Tab-separated table of C-alpha atoms and ligand atoms in Angstrom:
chain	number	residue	atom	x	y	z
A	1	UNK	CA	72.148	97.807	110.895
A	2	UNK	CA	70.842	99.535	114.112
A	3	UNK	CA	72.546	97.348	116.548
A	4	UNK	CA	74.135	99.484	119.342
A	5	UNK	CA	77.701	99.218	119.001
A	6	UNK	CA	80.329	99.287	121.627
A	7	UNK	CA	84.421	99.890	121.451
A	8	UNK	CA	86.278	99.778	124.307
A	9	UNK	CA	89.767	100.823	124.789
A	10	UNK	CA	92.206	101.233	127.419
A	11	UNK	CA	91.413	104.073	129.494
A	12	UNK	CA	94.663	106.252	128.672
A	13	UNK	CA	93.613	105.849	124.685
A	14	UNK	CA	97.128	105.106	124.490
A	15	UNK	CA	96.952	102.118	122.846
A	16	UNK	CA	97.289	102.441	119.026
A	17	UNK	CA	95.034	99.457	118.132
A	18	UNK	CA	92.405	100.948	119.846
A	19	UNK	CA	92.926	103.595	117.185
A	20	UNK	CA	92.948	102.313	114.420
A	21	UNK	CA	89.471	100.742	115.513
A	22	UNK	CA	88.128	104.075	116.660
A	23	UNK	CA	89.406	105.504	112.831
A	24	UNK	CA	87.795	102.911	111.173
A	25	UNK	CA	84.434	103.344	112.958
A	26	UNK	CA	84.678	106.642	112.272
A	27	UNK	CA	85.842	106.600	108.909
A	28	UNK	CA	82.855	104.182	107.800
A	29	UNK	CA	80.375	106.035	109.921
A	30	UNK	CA	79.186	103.515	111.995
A	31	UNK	CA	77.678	104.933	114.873
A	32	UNK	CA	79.025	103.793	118.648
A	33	UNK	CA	79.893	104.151	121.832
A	34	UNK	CA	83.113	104.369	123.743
A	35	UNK	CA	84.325	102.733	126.691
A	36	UNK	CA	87.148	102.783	128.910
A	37	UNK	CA	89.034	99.576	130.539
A	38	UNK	CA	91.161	100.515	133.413
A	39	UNK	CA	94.001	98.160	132.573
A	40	UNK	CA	95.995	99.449	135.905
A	41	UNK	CA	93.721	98.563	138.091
A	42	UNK	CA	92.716	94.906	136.444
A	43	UNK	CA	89.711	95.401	134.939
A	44	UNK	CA	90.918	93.788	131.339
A	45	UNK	CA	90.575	90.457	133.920
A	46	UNK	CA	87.295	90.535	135.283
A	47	UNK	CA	85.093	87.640	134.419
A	48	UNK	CA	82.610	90.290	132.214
A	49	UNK	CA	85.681	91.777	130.053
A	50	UNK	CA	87.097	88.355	130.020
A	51	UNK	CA	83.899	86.899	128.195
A	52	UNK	CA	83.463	89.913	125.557
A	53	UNK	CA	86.918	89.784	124.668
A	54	UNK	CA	87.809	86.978	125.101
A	55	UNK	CA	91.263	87.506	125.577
A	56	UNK	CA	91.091	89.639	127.594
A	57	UNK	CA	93.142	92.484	125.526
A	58	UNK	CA	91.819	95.688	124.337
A	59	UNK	CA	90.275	96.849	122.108
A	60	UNK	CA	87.327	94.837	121.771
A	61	UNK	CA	83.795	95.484	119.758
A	62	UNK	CA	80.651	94.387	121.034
A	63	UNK	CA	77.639	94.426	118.528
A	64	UNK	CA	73.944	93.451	119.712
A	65	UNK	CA	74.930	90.015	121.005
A	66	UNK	CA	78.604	89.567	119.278
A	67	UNK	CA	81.334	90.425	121.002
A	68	UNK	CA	85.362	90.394	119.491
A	69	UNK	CA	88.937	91.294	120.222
A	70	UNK	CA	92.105	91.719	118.391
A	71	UNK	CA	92.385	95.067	116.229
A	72	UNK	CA	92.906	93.441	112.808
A	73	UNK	CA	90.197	91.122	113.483
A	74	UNK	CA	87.540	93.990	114.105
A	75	UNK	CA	88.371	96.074	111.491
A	76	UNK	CA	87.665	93.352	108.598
A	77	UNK	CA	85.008	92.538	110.311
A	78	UNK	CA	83.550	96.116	110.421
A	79	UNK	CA	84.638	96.112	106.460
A	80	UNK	CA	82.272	93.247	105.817
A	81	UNK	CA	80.004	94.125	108.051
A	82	UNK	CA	79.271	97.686	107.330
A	83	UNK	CA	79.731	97.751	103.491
A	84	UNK	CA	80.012	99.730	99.982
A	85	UNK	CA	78.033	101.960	99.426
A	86	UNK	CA	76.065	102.758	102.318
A	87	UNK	CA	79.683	102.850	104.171
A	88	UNK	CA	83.024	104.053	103.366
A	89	UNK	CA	85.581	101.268	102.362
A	90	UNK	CA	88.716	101.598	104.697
A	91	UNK	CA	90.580	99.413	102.630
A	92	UNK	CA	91.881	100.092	98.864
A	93	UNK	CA	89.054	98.447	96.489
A	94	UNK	CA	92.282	96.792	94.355
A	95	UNK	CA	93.150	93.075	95.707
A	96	UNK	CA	97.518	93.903	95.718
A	97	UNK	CA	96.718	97.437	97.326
A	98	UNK	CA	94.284	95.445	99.781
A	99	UNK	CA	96.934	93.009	100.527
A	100	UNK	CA	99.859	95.575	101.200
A	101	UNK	CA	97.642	97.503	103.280
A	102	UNK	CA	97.088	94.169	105.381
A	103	UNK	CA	100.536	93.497	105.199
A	104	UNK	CA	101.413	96.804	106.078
A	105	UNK	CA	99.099	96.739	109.273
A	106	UNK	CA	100.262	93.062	110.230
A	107	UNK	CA	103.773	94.325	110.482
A	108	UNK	CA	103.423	97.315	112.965
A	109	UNK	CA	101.970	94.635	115.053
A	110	UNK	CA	104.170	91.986	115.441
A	111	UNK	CA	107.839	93.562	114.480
A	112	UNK	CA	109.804	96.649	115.878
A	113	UNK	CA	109.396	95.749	119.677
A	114	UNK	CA	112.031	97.790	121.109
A	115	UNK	CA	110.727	100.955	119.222
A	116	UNK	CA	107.564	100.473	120.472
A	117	UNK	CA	108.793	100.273	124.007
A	118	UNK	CA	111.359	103.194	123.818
A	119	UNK	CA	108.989	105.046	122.028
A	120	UNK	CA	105.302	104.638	123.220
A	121	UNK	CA	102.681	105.832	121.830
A	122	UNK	CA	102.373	108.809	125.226
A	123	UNK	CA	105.338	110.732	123.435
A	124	UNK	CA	102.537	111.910	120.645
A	125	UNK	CA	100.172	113.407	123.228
A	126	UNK	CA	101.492	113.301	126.292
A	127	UNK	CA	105.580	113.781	126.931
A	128	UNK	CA	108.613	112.974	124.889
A	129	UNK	CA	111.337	110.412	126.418
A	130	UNK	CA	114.245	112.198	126.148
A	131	UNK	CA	116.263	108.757	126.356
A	132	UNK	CA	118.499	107.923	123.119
A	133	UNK	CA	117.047	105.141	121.312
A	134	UNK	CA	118.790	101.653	122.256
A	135	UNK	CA	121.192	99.718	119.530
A	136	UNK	CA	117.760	97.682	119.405
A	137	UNK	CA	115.641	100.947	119.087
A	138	UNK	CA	117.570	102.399	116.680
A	139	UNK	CA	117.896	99.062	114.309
A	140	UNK	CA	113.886	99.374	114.821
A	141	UNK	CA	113.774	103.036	113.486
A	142	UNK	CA	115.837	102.373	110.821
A	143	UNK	CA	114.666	99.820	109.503
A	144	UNK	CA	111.075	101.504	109.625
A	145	UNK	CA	112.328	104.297	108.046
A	146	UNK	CA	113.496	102.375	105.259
A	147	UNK	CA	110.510	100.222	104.443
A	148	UNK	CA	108.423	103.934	104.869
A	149	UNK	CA	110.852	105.505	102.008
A	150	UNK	CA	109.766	102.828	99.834
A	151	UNK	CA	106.055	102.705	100.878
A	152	UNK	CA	105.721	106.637	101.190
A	153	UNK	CA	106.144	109.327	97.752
A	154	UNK	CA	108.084	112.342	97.935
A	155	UNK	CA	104.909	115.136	98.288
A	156	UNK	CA	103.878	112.578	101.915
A	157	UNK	CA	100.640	111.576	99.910
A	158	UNK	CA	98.469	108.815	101.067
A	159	UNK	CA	100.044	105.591	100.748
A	160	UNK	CA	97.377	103.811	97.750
A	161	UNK	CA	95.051	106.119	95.867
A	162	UNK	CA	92.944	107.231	98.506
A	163	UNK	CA	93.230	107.293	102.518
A	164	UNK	CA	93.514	103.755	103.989
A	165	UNK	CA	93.527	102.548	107.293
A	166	UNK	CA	96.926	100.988	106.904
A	167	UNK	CA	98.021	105.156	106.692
A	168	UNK	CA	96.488	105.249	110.350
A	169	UNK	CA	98.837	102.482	111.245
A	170	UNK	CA	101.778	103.616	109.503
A	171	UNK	CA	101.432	107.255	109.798
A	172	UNK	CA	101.090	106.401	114.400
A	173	UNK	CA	103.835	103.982	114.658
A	174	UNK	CA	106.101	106.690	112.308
A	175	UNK	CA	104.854	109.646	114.626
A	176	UNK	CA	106.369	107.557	117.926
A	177	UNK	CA	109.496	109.103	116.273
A	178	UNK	CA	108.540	112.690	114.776
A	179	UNK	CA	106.547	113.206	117.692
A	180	UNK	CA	109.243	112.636	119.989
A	181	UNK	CA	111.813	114.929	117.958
A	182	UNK	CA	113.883	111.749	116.772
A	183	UNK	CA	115.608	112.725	113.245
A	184	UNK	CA	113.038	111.354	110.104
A	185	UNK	CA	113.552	112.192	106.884
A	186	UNK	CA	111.345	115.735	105.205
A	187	UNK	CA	108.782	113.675	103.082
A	188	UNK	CA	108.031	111.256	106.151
A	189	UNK	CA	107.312	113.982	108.346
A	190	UNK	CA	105.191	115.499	105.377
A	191	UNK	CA	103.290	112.114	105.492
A	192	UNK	CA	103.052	111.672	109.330
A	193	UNK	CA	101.898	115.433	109.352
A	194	UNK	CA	98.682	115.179	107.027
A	195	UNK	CA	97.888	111.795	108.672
A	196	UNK	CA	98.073	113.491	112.183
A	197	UNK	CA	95.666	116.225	110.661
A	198	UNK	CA	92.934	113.932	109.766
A	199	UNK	CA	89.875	114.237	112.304
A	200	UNK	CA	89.956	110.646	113.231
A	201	UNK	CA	93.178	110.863	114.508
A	202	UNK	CA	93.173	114.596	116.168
A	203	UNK	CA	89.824	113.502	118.054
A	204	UNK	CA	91.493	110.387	119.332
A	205	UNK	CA	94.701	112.264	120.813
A	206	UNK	CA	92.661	114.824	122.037
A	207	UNK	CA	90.866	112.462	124.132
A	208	UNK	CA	94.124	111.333	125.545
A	209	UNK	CA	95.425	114.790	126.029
A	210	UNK	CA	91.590	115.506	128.025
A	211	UNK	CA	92.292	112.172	130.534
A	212	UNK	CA	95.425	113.476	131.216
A	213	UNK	CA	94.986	116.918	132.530
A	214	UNK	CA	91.758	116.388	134.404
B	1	UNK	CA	95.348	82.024	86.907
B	2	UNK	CA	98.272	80.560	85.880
B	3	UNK	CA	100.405	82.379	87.270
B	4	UNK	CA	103.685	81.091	89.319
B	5	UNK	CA	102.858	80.944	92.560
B	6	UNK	CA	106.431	80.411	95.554
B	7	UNK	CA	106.112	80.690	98.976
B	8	UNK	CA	109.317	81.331	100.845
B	9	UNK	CA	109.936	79.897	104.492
B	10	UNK	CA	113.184	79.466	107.139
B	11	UNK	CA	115.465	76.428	106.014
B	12	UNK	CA	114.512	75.035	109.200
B	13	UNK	CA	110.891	75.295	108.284
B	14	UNK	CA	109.771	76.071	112.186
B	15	UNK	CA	107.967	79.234	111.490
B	16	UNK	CA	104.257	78.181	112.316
B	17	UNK	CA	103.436	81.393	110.174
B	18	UNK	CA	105.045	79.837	107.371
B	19	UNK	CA	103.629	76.548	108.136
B	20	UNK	CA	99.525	78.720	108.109
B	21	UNK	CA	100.461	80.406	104.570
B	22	UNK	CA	101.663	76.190	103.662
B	23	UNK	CA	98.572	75.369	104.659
B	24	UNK	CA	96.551	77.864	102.879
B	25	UNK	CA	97.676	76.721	99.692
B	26	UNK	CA	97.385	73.125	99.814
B	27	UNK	CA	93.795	73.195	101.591
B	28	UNK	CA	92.780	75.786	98.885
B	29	UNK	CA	94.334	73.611	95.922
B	30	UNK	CA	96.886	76.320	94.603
B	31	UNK	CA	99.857	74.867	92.719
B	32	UNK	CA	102.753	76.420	94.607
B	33	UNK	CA	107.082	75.617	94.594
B	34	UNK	CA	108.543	75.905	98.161
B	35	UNK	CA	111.765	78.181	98.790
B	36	UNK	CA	113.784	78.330	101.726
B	37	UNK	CA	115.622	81.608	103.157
B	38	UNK	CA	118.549	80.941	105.207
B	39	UNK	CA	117.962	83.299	108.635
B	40	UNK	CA	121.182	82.031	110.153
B	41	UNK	CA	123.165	82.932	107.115
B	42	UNK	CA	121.416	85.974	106.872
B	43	UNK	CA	119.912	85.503	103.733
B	44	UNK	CA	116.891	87.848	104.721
B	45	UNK	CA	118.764	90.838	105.009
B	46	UNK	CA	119.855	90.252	101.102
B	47	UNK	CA	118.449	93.135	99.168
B	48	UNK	CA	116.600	90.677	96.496
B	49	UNK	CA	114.931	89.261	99.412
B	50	UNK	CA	114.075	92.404	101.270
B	51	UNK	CA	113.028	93.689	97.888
B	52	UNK	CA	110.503	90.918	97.499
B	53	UNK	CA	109.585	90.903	101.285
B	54	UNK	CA	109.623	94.808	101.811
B	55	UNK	CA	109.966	93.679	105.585
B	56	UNK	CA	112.665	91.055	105.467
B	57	UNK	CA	110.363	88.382	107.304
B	58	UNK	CA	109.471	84.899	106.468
B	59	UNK	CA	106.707	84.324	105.215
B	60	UNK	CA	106.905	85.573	101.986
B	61	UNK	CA	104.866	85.263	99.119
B	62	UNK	CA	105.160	85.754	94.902
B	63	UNK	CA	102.968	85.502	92.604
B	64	UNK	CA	103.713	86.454	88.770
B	65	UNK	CA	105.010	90.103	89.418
B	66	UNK	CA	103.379	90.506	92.811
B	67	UNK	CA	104.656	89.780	96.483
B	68	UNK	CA	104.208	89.936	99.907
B	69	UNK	CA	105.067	89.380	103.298
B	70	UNK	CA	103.205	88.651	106.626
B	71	UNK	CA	101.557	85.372	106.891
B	72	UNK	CA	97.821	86.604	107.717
B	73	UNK	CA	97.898	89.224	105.125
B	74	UNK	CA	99.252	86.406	102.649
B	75	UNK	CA	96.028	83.970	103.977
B	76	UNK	CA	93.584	86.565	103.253
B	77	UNK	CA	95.125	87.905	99.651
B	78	UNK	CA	95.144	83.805	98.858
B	79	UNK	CA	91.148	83.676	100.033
B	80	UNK	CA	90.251	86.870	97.951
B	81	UNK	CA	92.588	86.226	94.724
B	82	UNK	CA	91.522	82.456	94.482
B	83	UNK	CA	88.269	82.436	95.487
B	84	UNK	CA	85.207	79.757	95.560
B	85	UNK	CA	84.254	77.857	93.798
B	86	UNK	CA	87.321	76.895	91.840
B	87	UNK	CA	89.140	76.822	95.499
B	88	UNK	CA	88.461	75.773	98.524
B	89	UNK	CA	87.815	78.267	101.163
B	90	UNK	CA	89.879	78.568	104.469
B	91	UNK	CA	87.704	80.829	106.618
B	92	UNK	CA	83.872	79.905	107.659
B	93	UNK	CA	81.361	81.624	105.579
B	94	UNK	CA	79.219	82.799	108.925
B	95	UNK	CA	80.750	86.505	109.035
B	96	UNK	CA	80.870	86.391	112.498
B	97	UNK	CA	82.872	82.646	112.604
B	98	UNK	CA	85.104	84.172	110.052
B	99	UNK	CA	85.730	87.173	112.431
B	100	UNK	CA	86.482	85.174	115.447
B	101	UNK	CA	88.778	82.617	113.462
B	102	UNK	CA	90.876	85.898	112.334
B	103	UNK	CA	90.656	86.548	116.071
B	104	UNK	CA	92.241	83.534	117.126
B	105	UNK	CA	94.852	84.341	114.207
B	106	UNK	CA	95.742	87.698	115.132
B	107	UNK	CA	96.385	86.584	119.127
B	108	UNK	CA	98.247	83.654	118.391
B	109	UNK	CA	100.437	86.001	116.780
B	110	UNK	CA	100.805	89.053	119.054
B	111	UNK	CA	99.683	87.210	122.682
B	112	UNK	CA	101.861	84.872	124.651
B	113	UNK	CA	105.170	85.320	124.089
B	114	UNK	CA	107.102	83.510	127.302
B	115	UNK	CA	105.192	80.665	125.804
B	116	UNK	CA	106.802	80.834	122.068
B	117	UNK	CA	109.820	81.667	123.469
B	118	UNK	CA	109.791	78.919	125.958
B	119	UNK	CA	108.026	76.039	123.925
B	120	UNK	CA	109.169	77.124	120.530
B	121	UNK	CA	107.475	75.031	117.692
B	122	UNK	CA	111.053	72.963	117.339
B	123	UNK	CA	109.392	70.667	120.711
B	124	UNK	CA	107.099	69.662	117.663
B	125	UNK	CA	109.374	68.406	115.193
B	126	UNK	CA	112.620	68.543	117.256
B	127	UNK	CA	113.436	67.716	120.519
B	128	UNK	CA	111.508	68.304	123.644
B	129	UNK	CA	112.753	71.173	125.994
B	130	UNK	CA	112.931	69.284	129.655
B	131	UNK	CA	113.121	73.094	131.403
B	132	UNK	CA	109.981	73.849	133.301
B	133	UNK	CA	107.877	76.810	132.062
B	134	UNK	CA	109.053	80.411	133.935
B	135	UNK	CA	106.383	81.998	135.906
B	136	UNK	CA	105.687	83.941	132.911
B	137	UNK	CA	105.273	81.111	130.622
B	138	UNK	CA	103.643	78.911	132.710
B	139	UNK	CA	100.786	82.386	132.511
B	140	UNK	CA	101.089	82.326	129.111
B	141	UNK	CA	99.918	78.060	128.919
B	142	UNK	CA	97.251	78.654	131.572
B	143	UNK	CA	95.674	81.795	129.705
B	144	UNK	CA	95.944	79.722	126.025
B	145	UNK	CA	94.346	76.443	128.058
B	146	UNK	CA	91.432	78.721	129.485
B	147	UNK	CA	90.337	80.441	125.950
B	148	UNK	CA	90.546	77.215	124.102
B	149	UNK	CA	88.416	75.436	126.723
B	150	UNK	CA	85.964	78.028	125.788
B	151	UNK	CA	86.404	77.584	121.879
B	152	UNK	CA	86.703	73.976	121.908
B	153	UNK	CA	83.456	70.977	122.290
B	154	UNK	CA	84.557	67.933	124.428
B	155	UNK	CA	84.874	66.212	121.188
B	156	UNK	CA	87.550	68.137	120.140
B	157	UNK	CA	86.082	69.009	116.827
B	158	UNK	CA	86.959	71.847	114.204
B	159	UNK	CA	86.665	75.335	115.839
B	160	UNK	CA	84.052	75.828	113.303
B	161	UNK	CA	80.836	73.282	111.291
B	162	UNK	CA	84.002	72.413	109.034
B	163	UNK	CA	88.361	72.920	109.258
B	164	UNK	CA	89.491	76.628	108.442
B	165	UNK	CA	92.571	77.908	109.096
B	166	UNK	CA	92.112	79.304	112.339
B	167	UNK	CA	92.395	75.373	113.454
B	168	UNK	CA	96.200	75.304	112.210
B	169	UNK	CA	97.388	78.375	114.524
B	170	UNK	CA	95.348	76.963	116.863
B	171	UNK	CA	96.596	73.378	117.175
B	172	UNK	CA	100.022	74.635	116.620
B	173	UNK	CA	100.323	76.772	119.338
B	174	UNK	CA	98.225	74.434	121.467
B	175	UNK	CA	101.228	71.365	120.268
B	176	UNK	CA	103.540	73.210	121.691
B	177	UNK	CA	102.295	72.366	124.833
B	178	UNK	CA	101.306	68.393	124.058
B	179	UNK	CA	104.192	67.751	122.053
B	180	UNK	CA	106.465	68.642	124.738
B	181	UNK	CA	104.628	66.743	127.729
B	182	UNK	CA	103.285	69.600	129.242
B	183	UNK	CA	99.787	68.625	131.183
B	184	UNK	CA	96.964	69.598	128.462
B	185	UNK	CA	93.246	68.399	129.440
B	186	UNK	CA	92.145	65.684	127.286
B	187	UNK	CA	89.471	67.132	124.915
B	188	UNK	CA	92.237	69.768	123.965
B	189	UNK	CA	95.160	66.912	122.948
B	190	UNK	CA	91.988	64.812	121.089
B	191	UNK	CA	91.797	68.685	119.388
B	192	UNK	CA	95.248	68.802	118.796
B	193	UNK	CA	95.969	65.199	117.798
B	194	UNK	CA	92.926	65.731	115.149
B	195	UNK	CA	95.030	68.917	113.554
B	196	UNK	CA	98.330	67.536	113.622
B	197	UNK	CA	96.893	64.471	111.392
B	198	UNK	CA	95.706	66.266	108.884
B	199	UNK	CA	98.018	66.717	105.384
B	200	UNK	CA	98.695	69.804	105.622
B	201	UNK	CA	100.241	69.432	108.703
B	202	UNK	CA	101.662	66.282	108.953
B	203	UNK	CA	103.717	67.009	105.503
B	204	UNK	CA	105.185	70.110	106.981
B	205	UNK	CA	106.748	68.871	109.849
B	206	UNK	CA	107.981	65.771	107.508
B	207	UNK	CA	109.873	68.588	106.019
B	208	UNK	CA	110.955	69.597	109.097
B	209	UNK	CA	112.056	66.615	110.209
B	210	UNK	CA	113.665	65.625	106.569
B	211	UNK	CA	116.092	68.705	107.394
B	212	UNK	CA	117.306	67.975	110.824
B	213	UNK	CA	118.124	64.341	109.113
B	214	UNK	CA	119.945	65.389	106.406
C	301	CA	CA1	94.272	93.759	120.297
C	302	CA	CA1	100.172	108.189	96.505
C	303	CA	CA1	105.399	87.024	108.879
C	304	CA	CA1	82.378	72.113	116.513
């Protein structure tokens, strides 16, 4: 495919969907270009970003005349539409690993609200909130910290055979607590420490960190 | 495969998540026995179920020794384990269709939440809720009237040349809104009405409505 290929995110790269996008692009090798929505000052609602996106949410893809929102959505699309073997798989090849990746992704996305709030995703590269979690935030930690003891092995090794982009998912939403100096268990923070070091995820961060202090 | 196939849902059966996954199977043809988890009685926190779930959520899905939670990763392990042509297929075939009907999915389920809250899918099956929409939710109806004006004809026909599953979240969401009396443009109730008569629907909600009888 040579069709140019657009992401565009919010323009603090603090949103973790935009991540996992940017991860996956990168991960495949699919070549594209970023761009930046300024969501405080509106421009998520303008007529143009309303028509690419459609709903008007971020991230979005745009590819030759196809444009498409909603994280999950863009990432299998990019699997099917950038394939074995001329690009890397970002999903496990086995159909139960496939699914518990999905599964895995689904959940960081539509469960754990008030750790996502106490904890955004500016404590990783920008400043910790040295508020106590909530009763809510803590039930939230907890019970992610559970489901990533049984998802996670002792050495912190990727969660299926090789790297997936459900580790992206897991590995940011776990960091909104290591990052932040919040108590997680030694093998979780082994885990959250070797996703963190992958290149996909240090560039994306270190964009953050560059908006910041300009 | 031959394999026992059980799909666990709420006892009131008013998740519409549950009702997409209900859908799935009897659209694709899979043989499947119905469970219910009590949520009032707290019979998702049980450690059997949480074992089964990993993420104590309905949906949940088993099949032979394998399970799984979240309704959209359950949809797409269904598609890939029980494929065409021995099944019926619930996404388009057009890569780009299927990757705006996962679209629709994935905002349906993270987007709009004064609206769920405020219209939740018991208006459907239930009783209607006579309280005016908040400010917020009466944003949330306007932005879900505006993008399906744009995704559906004045006909009111399939999202797509022929149903998929994006139609049920769709509709659903969309019922809210009709069922309860709210004003909804004409082509989108001749949408809705269209959905809510098909099978899969219409037998769902007869569960629904079996249980508040009982
Ligand atoms: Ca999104
Ligand atoms: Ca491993
Ligand atoms: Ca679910
Ligand atoms: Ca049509």
């Amino acid at each position: 495919m040579s069709q140019n290929v657009r992401l565009y995110t919010n323009s603090q790269y603090s949103s973790p969907y935009a991540l996992s996008v940017y991860a996956t692009l990168l991960e495949k090798g699919v070549p594209f270009e970023l761009r930046t929505v300024d969501l405080a000052a509106g421009e998520h609602l303008s007529q143009d970003y309303a028509r690419l996106s459609l709903t008007s949410r971020v991230p979005a893809l745009v590819v030759g005349e196809f444009s498409l929102s909603e994280s999950s959505a863009i990432i299998e699309y990019l699997e099917e539409a950038y394939p074995q073997p001329d690009f890397a798989s970002v999903y496990p090849d086995d159909l139960e690993q496939k699914a518990r990746a999905r599964q895995i992704q689904a959940w960081v996305r539509s469960d754990l609200d008030a750790l996502r709030e106490e904890r955004p995703t500016t404590v990783i590269f920008g400043a910790r909130n040295p508020a106590p979690l909530s009763p809510q935030g803590q039930q939230a930690a907890e019970k992610l910290l559970t489901v990533a003891d049984l998802l996670i092995d002792d050495q912190g090794n990727h969660l299926f055979e090789s790297w997936s982009i459900a580790d992206v998912d897991l590995s940011v939403m776990l960091n909104r607590l290591c990052a932040n100096g919040d108590p997680v268990p030694g093998k979780i923070k082994r885990y959250v420490e070797r996703q963190a070091s992958r290149p996909c995820i240090q560039q994306w961060w270190a964009l953050a960190k560059n908006i910041r202090s300009i």
